[in-house]
């Protein structure tokens, strides 16, 4: 059978939702900023919180273990497992190697893949590597699992409300209900210092916010046009934004996604300026590229033009982002979880979903999948709305204490975590950090 006849894609998906969160409107009051700065200005409602009981290993252990259990996957049937993350707690040992504990009882050590890192893009690279393996002569008939996960934290200041945490594990294989479109990847990679983490003694990044936003926007421009060109070449006909049913974005904060959705429409307008739907924005046809990046009038105009299509094509995909915050590598795939949770299977069938992945530094890709089968099982297993509703709210003061604790204990040895382990702080079957010994070796337990 030819590779394209296997319909390789997503067979199952699981998201780890931390039990604790802080309310963004309450955080506004605590931080003594103007009302709506986080909730309207950033478009965020709640932010997931991980204390010193959780790290990148624990949240990935939880996500992959849950995926295996929910979809009743024999550990021996997994042939590739790759992790995308920028949350580094060891400069040598991979998160993937820690996840192999989940396969120890089965005796399966024949699992390819390690970790892949470039800011928020690592999860996408892990996914691409898994798909490349499935379509290669090295595929041995077993499943692949791609994991995209991070704990996003910032030092005290204006960036802190754009944090969050989460992990997404994706089960990949043949005859999938969500099939990745072959030949439709558009990538843009260049060297820039917009967001980076040179200080290995700290969890916090160095961030140039305005530059990062511009880099994100430029990458979206380039990838979108390249994607449409490839789609046109493949279909043999002219293509436009109208050929896309849903659009998922890497989401540092929700307001940026809405602006970028409008930006894609601006690019579409430049490709087909005579389209009737763009009759009210003709004044921007001669705007230079550089001016377009700073024109607030242009930005507002295209947000307004796309208000209804944004509400249909992208707003349903922001459920996790608005309520969990930025998951870095997991952000885009939290959007996919949100889409599956929000839209019922009959409505999704035969729809094309466009995905935009961005990682600072920078690496970006735009690619798509087509829904070719029943997604109702994925929706049921995610149970995302219910899980978000069952979380524990903590006060902003408690969140501030957690952040101070994480800062003081980062890279600590001989450390016993202070965070509580109970039903208020963890969902059942969640892995947590038991302790770190004198040689920095970490031990984990699972909350039952």
CSV table of C-alpha atoms in Angstrom, one decimal:
chain,number,residue,atom,x,y,z
A,1,UNK,CA,0.0,0.0,0.0
A,2,UNK,CA,1.3,3.5,-0.9
A,3,UNK,CA,1.9,5.9,2.0
A,4,UNK,CA,-0.8,8.3,1.0
A,5,UNK,CA,-3.3,5.4,1.0
A,6,UNK,CA,-2.7,4.8,4.7
A,7,UNK,CA,-4.3,8.1,5.7
A,8,UNK,CA,-1.8,8.7,8.4
A,9,UNK,CA,-3.0,11.1,11.0
A,10,UNK,CA,-4.5,11.6,14.5
A,11,UNK,CA,-6.0,8.5,16.1
A,12,UNK,CA,-6.3,9.9,19.6
A,13,UNK,CA,-5.4,13.0,21.6
A,14,UNK,CA,-5.1,13.8,25.3
A,15,UNK,CA,-4.5,17.1,27.1
A,16,UNK,CA,-3.1,17.4,30.7
A,17,UNK,CA,-5.1,20.1,32.5
A,18,UNK,CA,-3.4,21.3,35.8
A,19,UNK,CA,-5.9,21.2,38.7
A,20,UNK,CA,-5.1,24.8,39.9
A,21,UNK,CA,-5.7,28.1,38.1
A,22,UNK,CA,-5.7,31.8,38.9
A,23,UNK,CA,-8.5,34.1,37.6
A,24,UNK,CA,-7.2,36.8,35.3
A,25,UNK,CA,-9.7,39.4,36.5
A,26,UNK,CA,-8.6,38.9,40.1
A,27,UNK,CA,-5.0,39.0,39.0
A,28,UNK,CA,-5.7,42.4,37.4
A,29,UNK,CA,-6.8,43.7,40.8
A,30,UNK,CA,-3.9,42.1,42.6
A,31,UNK,CA,-1.4,43.6,40.2
A,32,UNK,CA,-3.1,47.0,40.4
A,33,UNK,CA,-3.5,47.3,36.7
A,34,UNK,CA,-6.5,48.7,34.8
A,35,UNK,CA,-9.6,46.6,34.7
A,36,UNK,CA,-9.7,44.6,31.5
A,37,UNK,CA,-5.9,44.7,30.8
A,38,UNK,CA,-5.6,41.0,31.0
A,39,UNK,CA,-9.1,39.9,30.2
A,40,UNK,CA,-9.8,42.2,27.3
A,41,UNK,CA,-6.4,43.5,26.3
A,42,UNK,CA,-4.9,40.0,26.3
A,43,UNK,CA,-8.2,38.1,25.9
A,44,UNK,CA,-7.4,35.7,28.7
A,45,UNK,CA,-9.8,34.4,31.4
A,46,UNK,CA,-7.8,32.0,33.6
A,47,UNK,CA,-4.2,30.7,33.8
A,48,UNK,CA,-3.1,27.2,34.8
A,49,UNK,CA,-0.7,27.0,37.7
A,50,UNK,CA,1.9,24.4,38.5
A,51,UNK,CA,3.7,24.6,41.9
A,52,UNK,CA,6.9,22.9,42.9
A,53,UNK,CA,5.2,19.5,42.8
A,54,UNK,CA,5.1,19.6,39.0
A,55,UNK,CA,7.7,19.8,36.3
A,56,UNK,CA,8.0,19.0,32.6
A,57,UNK,CA,8.6,15.3,33.3
A,58,UNK,CA,5.5,14.9,35.5
A,59,UNK,CA,3.1,16.7,33.2
A,60,UNK,CA,4.3,14.6,30.2
A,61,UNK,CA,4.1,11.4,32.2
A,62,UNK,CA,0.5,12.2,33.0
A,63,UNK,CA,-0.5,13.1,29.5
A,64,UNK,CA,1.1,10.0,27.9
A,65,UNK,CA,-0.1,7.6,30.6
A,66,UNK,CA,-3.7,8.9,30.2
A,67,UNK,CA,-3.5,8.6,26.4
A,68,UNK,CA,-2.4,5.0,26.6
A,69,UNK,CA,-5.2,4.2,29.1
A,70,UNK,CA,-8.0,6.1,27.5
A,71,UNK,CA,-7.4,4.6,24.1
A,72,UNK,CA,-6.4,1.1,25.5
A,73,UNK,CA,-3.0,1.1,23.7
A,74,UNK,CA,-0.7,-1.8,24.3
A,75,UNK,CA,2.7,-0.3,25.2
A,76,UNK,CA,4.3,-2.8,22.9
A,77,UNK,CA,2.5,-1.3,19.9
A,78,UNK,CA,4.3,2.0,20.2
A,79,UNK,CA,7.3,2.4,17.9
A,80,UNK,CA,8.1,6.1,18.1
A,81,UNK,CA,7.7,8.6,20.9
A,82,UNK,CA,9.0,12.2,20.6
A,83,UNK,CA,8.7,15.2,22.9
A,84,UNK,CA,8.7,18.8,21.9
A,85,UNK,CA,9.4,21.2,24.8
A,86,UNK,CA,11.5,24.2,25.8
A,87,UNK,CA,11.1,23.6,29.6
A,88,UNK,CA,14.6,22.3,30.3
A,89,UNK,CA,15.4,20.8,33.7
A,90,UNK,CA,18.4,18.7,32.4
A,91,UNK,CA,20.9,19.7,29.7
A,92,UNK,CA,21.5,16.1,28.8
A,93,UNK,CA,18.8,13.6,29.8
A,94,UNK,CA,15.6,13.8,27.7
A,95,UNK,CA,12.0,14.0,28.9
A,96,UNK,CA,11.5,11.1,26.4
A,97,UNK,CA,13.8,8.9,28.4
A,98,UNK,CA,11.8,9.6,31.6
A,99,UNK,CA,8.6,8.6,29.8
A,100,UNK,CA,10.1,5.2,29.1
A,101,UNK,CA,9.1,4.3,32.6
A,102,UNK,CA,5.6,3.9,31.2
A,103,UNK,CA,6.8,1.1,28.9
A,104,UNK,CA,9.0,-0.7,31.4
A,105,UNK,CA,6.5,-3.4,32.4
A,106,UNK,CA,5.8,-4.3,28.8
A,107,UNK,CA,9.5,-4.7,28.1
A,108,UNK,CA,9.3,-2.4,25.1
A,109,UNK,CA,12.6,-0.5,24.8
A,110,UNK,CA,12.4,-0.4,21.0
A,111,UNK,CA,10.9,3.1,20.7
A,112,UNK,CA,12.6,5.7,18.5
A,113,UNK,CA,12.7,9.4,19.1
A,114,UNK,CA,14.0,11.8,21.7
A,115,UNK,CA,13.3,15.5,22.5
A,116,UNK,CA,13.2,18.4,20.1
A,117,UNK,CA,13.6,22.0,21.1
A,118,UNK,CA,13.1,25.5,19.6
A,119,UNK,CA,10.9,27.6,21.8
A,120,UNK,CA,7.2,26.9,21.1
A,121,UNK,CA,7.9,25.0,17.8
A,122,UNK,CA,9.3,21.9,19.3
A,123,UNK,CA,5.9,20.1,19.5
A,124,UNK,CA,5.4,20.7,15.8
A,125,UNK,CA,8.8,19.3,15.0
A,126,UNK,CA,8.0,16.3,17.1
A,127,UNK,CA,4.8,15.8,15.2
A,128,UNK,CA,6.5,16.2,11.8
A,129,UNK,CA,9.2,13.7,12.8
A,130,UNK,CA,6.5,11.2,13.8
A,131,UNK,CA,4.6,11.6,10.5
A,132,UNK,CA,7.9,11.4,8.5
A,133,UNK,CA,8.6,8.1,10.3
A,134,UNK,CA,5.1,6.7,9.6
A,135,UNK,CA,5.5,7.5,5.9
A,136,UNK,CA,9.1,6.2,5.6
A,137,UNK,CA,10.5,2.7,4.8
A,138,UNK,CA,11.5,2.5,8.5
A,139,UNK,CA,7.9,2.3,9.7
A,140,UNK,CA,7.3,-1.1,11.3
A,141,UNK,CA,3.5,-0.9,11.6
A,142,UNK,CA,3.4,0.4,15.1
A,143,UNK,CA,1.9,3.7,16.5
A,144,UNK,CA,3.8,7.0,17.0
A,145,UNK,CA,3.2,9.4,19.8
A,146,UNK,CA,4.1,13.1,19.7
A,147,UNK,CA,4.1,15.1,22.9
A,148,UNK,CA,3.9,18.9,23.1
A,149,UNK,CA,4.3,20.3,26.6
A,150,UNK,CA,5.6,23.2,28.6
A,151,UNK,CA,5.3,25.2,31.8
A,152,UNK,CA,5.3,28.8,30.8
A,153,UNK,CA,6.4,31.2,33.5
A,154,UNK,CA,7.7,34.8,33.5
A,155,UNK,CA,9.3,37.1,36.1
A,156,UNK,CA,7.1,39.6,37.8
A,157,UNK,CA,5.9,42.2,35.4
A,158,UNK,CA,3.7,42.8,32.3
A,159,UNK,CA,4.5,39.4,30.7
A,160,UNK,CA,3.6,37.2,33.7
A,161,UNK,CA,-0.2,37.1,32.9
A,162,UNK,CA,0.7,35.4,29.5
A,163,UNK,CA,2.0,32.3,31.3
A,164,UNK,CA,0.3,29.0,31.6
A,165,UNK,CA,0.9,25.2,31.5
A,166,UNK,CA,-0.2,22.1,29.8
A,167,UNK,CA,0.7,19.0,27.9
A,168,UNK,CA,-0.8,17.4,24.8
A,169,UNK,CA,-0.1,13.8,23.7
A,170,UNK,CA,-1.1,12.7,20.2
A,171,UNK,CA,-1.5,9.2,19.0
A,172,UNK,CA,-0.6,8.8,15.3
A,173,UNK,CA,-1.1,6.0,12.8
A,174,UNK,CA,-2.9,4.8,9.7
A,175,UNK,CA,-6.6,5.1,8.8
A,176,UNK,CA,-7.0,8.0,11.1
A,177,UNK,CA,-10.1,10.3,11.4
A,178,UNK,CA,-7.9,13.4,11.1
A,179,UNK,CA,-5.5,13.0,8.2
A,180,UNK,CA,-2.6,15.4,7.7
A,181,UNK,CA,-2.6,16.8,4.1
A,182,UNK,CA,0.4,15.5,2.2
A,183,UNK,CA,2.6,18.1,0.5
A,184,UNK,CA,0.9,21.0,2.3
A,185,UNK,CA,3.6,22.4,4.7
A,186,UNK,CA,4.9,25.9,4.5
A,187,UNK,CA,7.8,26.8,6.7
A,188,UNK,CA,9.7,30.0,7.5
A,189,UNK,CA,12.9,29.9,9.7
A,190,UNK,CA,15.3,32.8,10.3
A,191,UNK,CA,17.7,34.0,13.0
A,192,UNK,CA,16.3,36.6,15.5
A,193,UNK,CA,16.5,37.3,19.2
A,194,UNK,CA,12.8,37.9,20.0
A,195,UNK,CA,12.5,35.4,22.9
A,196,UNK,CA,15.2,33.2,24.2
A,197,UNK,CA,16.5,31.5,27.4
A,198,UNK,CA,20.3,31.9,27.8
A,199,UNK,CA,20.3,31.8,31.6
A,200,UNK,CA,20.1,28.1,32.5
A,201,UNK,CA,19.9,29.0,36.2
A,202,UNK,CA,16.5,30.6,35.6
A,203,UNK,CA,13.1,29.5,34.2
A,204,UNK,CA,12.5,33.0,32.9
A,205,UNK,CA,13.1,34.0,29.3
A,206,UNK,CA,14.6,37.2,27.8
A,207,UNK,CA,11.8,38.8,25.8
A,208,UNK,CA,11.5,41.6,23.3
A,209,UNK,CA,7.7,41.8,23.2
A,210,UNK,CA,7.2,44.2,20.3
A,211,UNK,CA,9.8,42.4,18.2
A,212,UNK,CA,8.3,39.0,19.0
A,213,UNK,CA,4.8,40.2,17.9
A,214,UNK,CA,6.3,41.5,14.6
A,215,UNK,CA,8.2,38.2,14.0
A,216,UNK,CA,5.0,36.2,14.7
A,217,UNK,CA,3.0,38.4,12.3
A,218,UNK,CA,5.7,38.3,9.6
A,219,UNK,CA,6.0,34.5,9.9
A,220,UNK,CA,2.2,34.2,9.5
A,221,UNK,CA,2.3,36.3,6.4
A,222,UNK,CA,5.1,34.2,4.8
A,223,UNK,CA,3.7,30.8,5.7
A,224,UNK,CA,0.1,31.7,4.7
A,225,UNK,CA,1.1,32.8,1.2
A,226,UNK,CA,3.4,29.8,0.7
A,227,UNK,CA,0.7,27.5,2.0
A,228,UNK,CA,-1.9,28.9,-0.4
A,229,UNK,CA,0.5,28.7,-3.3
A,230,UNK,CA,1.1,25.0,-2.5
A,231,UNK,CA,-2.6,24.3,-2.1
A,232,UNK,CA,-3.2,26.0,-5.5
A,233,UNK,CA,-0.5,23.9,-7.2
A,234,UNK,CA,-2.0,20.7,-5.7
A,235,UNK,CA,-5.6,21.5,-6.5
A,236,UNK,CA,-4.9,23.1,-9.9
A,237,UNK,CA,-7.1,26.1,-9.2
A,238,UNK,CA,-7.0,29.4,-7.5
A,239,UNK,CA,-7.1,29.2,-3.7
A,240,UNK,CA,-8.1,31.7,-0.9
A,241,UNK,CA,-8.9,32.0,2.7
A,242,UNK,CA,-12.4,30.7,1.9
A,243,UNK,CA,-10.9,27.2,1.2
A,244,UNK,CA,-10.1,26.9,4.9
A,245,UNK,CA,-12.9,25.8,7.3
A,246,UNK,CA,-11.1,26.2,10.7
A,247,UNK,CA,-7.8,28.0,11.6
A,248,UNK,CA,-5.7,27.1,14.7
A,249,UNK,CA,-2.9,29.2,15.9
A,250,UNK,CA,0.0,29.0,18.4
A,251,UNK,CA,-1.5,31.2,21.1
A,252,UNK,CA,0.7,33.3,23.4
A,253,UNK,CA,-2.5,35.2,24.3
A,254,UNK,CA,-5.9,35.2,22.6
A,255,UNK,CA,-5.9,38.8,21.4
A,256,UNK,CA,-2.8,38.2,19.3
A,257,UNK,CA,-4.7,35.3,17.6
A,258,UNK,CA,-7.6,37.6,16.6
A,259,UNK,CA,-5.2,40.2,15.2
A,260,UNK,CA,-3.4,37.5,13.2
A,261,UNK,CA,-6.6,36.1,11.8
A,262,UNK,CA,-7.3,39.5,10.5
A,263,UNK,CA,-3.8,39.6,9.2
A,264,UNK,CA,-4.4,36.5,7.1
A,265,UNK,CA,-7.4,38.2,5.6
A,266,UNK,CA,-5.2,41.1,4.7
A,267,UNK,CA,-2.9,38.8,2.9
A,268,UNK,CA,-5.9,37.2,1.2
A,269,UNK,CA,-7.1,40.7,0.2
A,270,UNK,CA,-3.8,41.4,-1.5
A,271,UNK,CA,-4.1,38.2,-3.5
A,272,UNK,CA,-7.7,39.0,-4.6
A,273,UNK,CA,-8.4,42.7,-4.0
A,274,UNK,CA,-11.5,42.7,-6.2
A,275,UNK,CA,-13.4,40.2,-4.0
A,276,UNK,CA,-16.6,41.8,-2.8
A,277,UNK,CA,-16.0,41.1,0.8
A,278,UNK,CA,-13.0,43.4,0.8
A,279,UNK,CA,-14.8,46.4,-0.7
A,280,UNK,CA,-14.5,48.4,2.5
A,281,UNK,CA,-10.8,48.1,2.9
A,282,UNK,CA,-9.6,49.2,-0.6
A,283,UNK,CA,-7.6,52.1,1.0
A,284,UNK,CA,-5.0,49.6,2.3
A,285,UNK,CA,-4.2,48.1,-1.1
A,286,UNK,CA,-1.1,50.4,-1.6
A,287,UNK,CA,0.1,50.1,2.0
A,288,UNK,CA,3.8,49.2,2.1
A,289,UNK,CA,4.9,46.0,3.9
A,290,UNK,CA,6.7,47.8,6.7
A,291,UNK,CA,3.8,50.3,7.2
A,292,UNK,CA,1.4,47.4,7.4
A,293,UNK,CA,3.1,46.0,10.5
A,294,UNK,CA,2.6,49.3,12.5
A,295,UNK,CA,-0.7,50.6,11.1
A,296,UNK,CA,-3.4,50.3,13.8
A,297,UNK,CA,-6.0,51.5,11.3
A,298,UNK,CA,-5.2,48.5,9.0
A,299,UNK,CA,-5.2,46.1,12.0
A,300,UNK,CA,-8.6,47.3,13.2
A,301,UNK,CA,-10.1,47.3,9.7
A,302,UNK,CA,-9.3,43.7,9.1
A,303,UNK,CA,-10.4,42.6,12.6
A,304,UNK,CA,-13.7,44.2,11.8
A,305,UNK,CA,-13.9,42.6,8.4
A,306,UNK,CA,-13.3,39.2,9.8
A,307,UNK,CA,-15.4,39.4,13.0
A,308,UNK,CA,-18.0,36.9,11.9
A,309,UNK,CA,-15.5,34.5,10.2
A,310,UNK,CA,-13.2,34.6,13.2
A,311,UNK,CA,-16.1,33.7,15.5
A,312,UNK,CA,-16.8,30.6,13.3
A,313,UNK,CA,-13.4,29.5,12.2
A,314,UNK,CA,-11.1,30.2,15.2
A,315,UNK,CA,-12.9,31.3,18.4
A,316,UNK,CA,-14.0,27.7,19.2
A,317,UNK,CA,-10.3,26.7,19.1
A,318,UNK,CA,-9.4,29.1,21.9
A,319,UNK,CA,-11.2,27.3,24.8
A,320,UNK,CA,-8.0,25.8,26.3
A,321,UNK,CA,-5.9,28.9,25.6
A,322,UNK,CA,-8.3,31.3,27.3
A,323,UNK,CA,-8.7,29.1,30.3
A,324,UNK,CA,-5.2,27.6,30.7
A,325,UNK,CA,-3.0,30.3,29.3
A,326,UNK,CA,0.1,29.8,27.1
A,327,UNK,CA,1.3,26.2,26.9
A,328,UNK,CA,4.2,27.1,24.6
A,329,UNK,CA,4.7,23.9,22.6
A,330,UNK,CA,1.3,22.6,23.7
A,331,UNK,CA,-0.5,25.8,22.7
A,332,UNK,CA,-1.4,25.0,19.1
A,333,UNK,CA,-2.4,21.4,20.0
A,334,UNK,CA,-4.5,22.7,22.9
A,335,UNK,CA,-6.3,24.5,20.1
A,336,UNK,CA,-6.9,21.2,18.3
A,337,UNK,CA,-8.3,19.7,21.5
A,338,UNK,CA,-10.5,22.8,21.9
A,339,UNK,CA,-11.8,22.4,18.3
A,340,UNK,CA,-12.6,18.7,18.9
A,341,UNK,CA,-14.3,19.5,22.2
A,342,UNK,CA,-16.4,22.4,20.8
A,343,UNK,CA,-17.5,21.1,17.4
A,344,UNK,CA,-19.5,17.9,17.1
A,345,UNK,CA,-18.3,15.1,14.7
A,346,UNK,CA,-21.0,15.5,12.0
A,347,UNK,CA,-20.1,19.2,11.6
A,348,UNK,CA,-16.4,18.5,11.4
A,349,UNK,CA,-16.6,15.8,8.8
A,350,UNK,CA,-14.7,16.7,5.5
A,351,UNK,CA,-13.6,20.0,6.9
A,352,UNK,CA,-10.0,21.4,6.3
A,353,UNK,CA,-8.2,22.7,9.4
A,354,UNK,CA,-5.3,25.0,9.0
A,355,UNK,CA,-2.6,25.1,11.8
A,356,UNK,CA,0.0,27.8,12.3
A,357,UNK,CA,2.9,26.9,14.5
A,358,UNK,CA,5.4,29.6,15.7
A,359,UNK,CA,8.5,29.3,17.9
A,360,UNK,CA,10.7,32.3,18.7
A,361,UNK,CA,14.2,32.5,17.5
A,362,UNK,CA,12.5,31.7,15.0
A,363,UNK,CA,10.8,28.7,13.4
A,364,UNK,CA,7.3,28.7,12.0
A,365,UNK,CA,5.2,26.3,9.8
A,366,UNK,CA,1.7,26.3,8.4
A,367,UNK,CA,0.1,23.0,7.5
A,368,UNK,CA,-3.3,21.4,7.4
A,369,UNK,CA,-5.4,18.3,8.1
A,370,UNK,CA,-8.7,17.1,6.8
A,371,UNK,CA,-11.3,15.4,8.9
A,372,UNK,CA,-12.1,12.2,7.2
A,373,UNK,CA,-13.7,10.2,9.9
A,374,UNK,CA,-15.8,10.2,13.1
A,375,UNK,CA,-14.2,12.4,15.9
A,376,UNK,CA,-16.9,11.6,18.5
A,377,UNK,CA,-14.6,9.3,20.4
A,378,UNK,CA,-11.9,11.9,20.6
A,379,UNK,CA,-14.4,14.5,21.9
A,380,UNK,CA,-15.7,12.1,24.5
A,381,UNK,CA,-12.2,11.1,25.8
A,382,UNK,CA,-11.1,14.7,26.0
A,383,UNK,CA,-14.1,15.8,28.1
A,384,UNK,CA,-12.4,19.2,28.1
A,385,UNK,CA,-15.2,21.5,29.2
A,386,UNK,CA,-16.0,19.3,32.2
A,387,UNK,CA,-12.4,19.1,33.3
A,388,UNK,CA,-11.9,22.8,33.0
A,389,UNK,CA,-14.9,23.3,35.2
A,390,UNK,CA,-13.7,20.9,37.9
A,391,UNK,CA,-10.5,22.9,38.7
A,392,UNK,CA,-9.5,24.6,41.9
A,393,UNK,CA,-9.2,28.4,41.9
A,394,UNK,CA,-6.3,29.8,43.9
A,395,UNK,CA,-6.0,33.4,45.0
A,396,UNK,CA,-3.5,35.8,43.2
A,397,UNK,CA,-1.5,36.0,46.4
A,398,UNK,CA,-1.1,32.2,46.5
A,399,UNK,CA,-0.1,32.3,42.9
A,400,UNK,CA,2.5,34.9,43.7
A,401,UNK,CA,3.8,32.7,46.5
A,402,UNK,CA,4.0,29.7,44.0
A,403,UNK,CA,6.0,31.7,41.6
A,404,UNK,CA,8.4,32.9,44.2
A,405,UNK,CA,8.9,29.3,45.4
A,406,UNK,CA,9.5,28.0,41.9
A,407,UNK,CA,12.1,30.8,41.4
A,408,UNK,CA,14.0,29.9,44.6
A,409,UNK,CA,14.0,26.2,44.1
A,410,UNK,CA,14.8,26.0,40.4
A,411,UNK,CA,17.6,23.5,39.9
A,412,UNK,CA,17.6,22.6,43.6
A,413,UNK,CA,19.1,19.3,44.9
A,414,UNK,CA,18.2,17.5,48.1
A,415,UNK,CA,14.8,19.0,47.8
A,416,UNK,CA,11.5,17.9,49.2
A,417,UNK,CA,8.6,19.9,47.4
A,418,UNK,CA,6.3,21.9,49.6
A,419,UNK,CA,3.2,21.7,47.5
A,420,UNK,CA,0.2,19.8,48.9
A,421,UNK,CA,-0.9,16.6,47.3
A,422,UNK,CA,-4.7,16.1,47.6
A,423,UNK,CA,-7.9,16.3,45.6
A,424,UNK,CA,-7.8,20.1,45.7
A,425,UNK,CA,-4.5,20.3,44.0
A,426,UNK,CA,-4.5,17.2,41.7
A,427,UNK,CA,-6.8,15.3,39.5
A,428,UNK,CA,-6.8,11.5,40.0
A,429,UNK,CA,-4.0,9.7,38.1
A,430,UNK,CA,-1.7,12.7,38.0
A,431,UNK,CA,2.0,12.3,38.3
A,432,UNK,CA,3.8,14.6,40.8
A,433,UNK,CA,7.4,15.2,42.0
A,434,UNK,CA,8.1,13.3,45.1
A,435,UNK,CA,11.6,14.7,45.6
A,436,UNK,CA,15.1,15.5,44.2
A,437,UNK,CA,18.1,13.7,45.7
A,438,UNK,CA,21.6,14.9,46.3
A,439,UNK,CA,22.6,14.0,42.7
A,440,UNK,CA,19.6,15.8,41.2
A,441,UNK,CA,17.8,12.6,40.5
A,442,UNK,CA,14.0,13.1,40.5
A,443,UNK,CA,11.4,10.7,41.8
A,444,UNK,CA,7.8,10.7,40.9
A,445,UNK,CA,4.6,9.3,42.3
A,446,UNK,CA,1.0,9.2,41.0
A,447,UNK,CA,-1.9,10.6,42.8
A,448,UNK,CA,-4.6,8.0,43.1
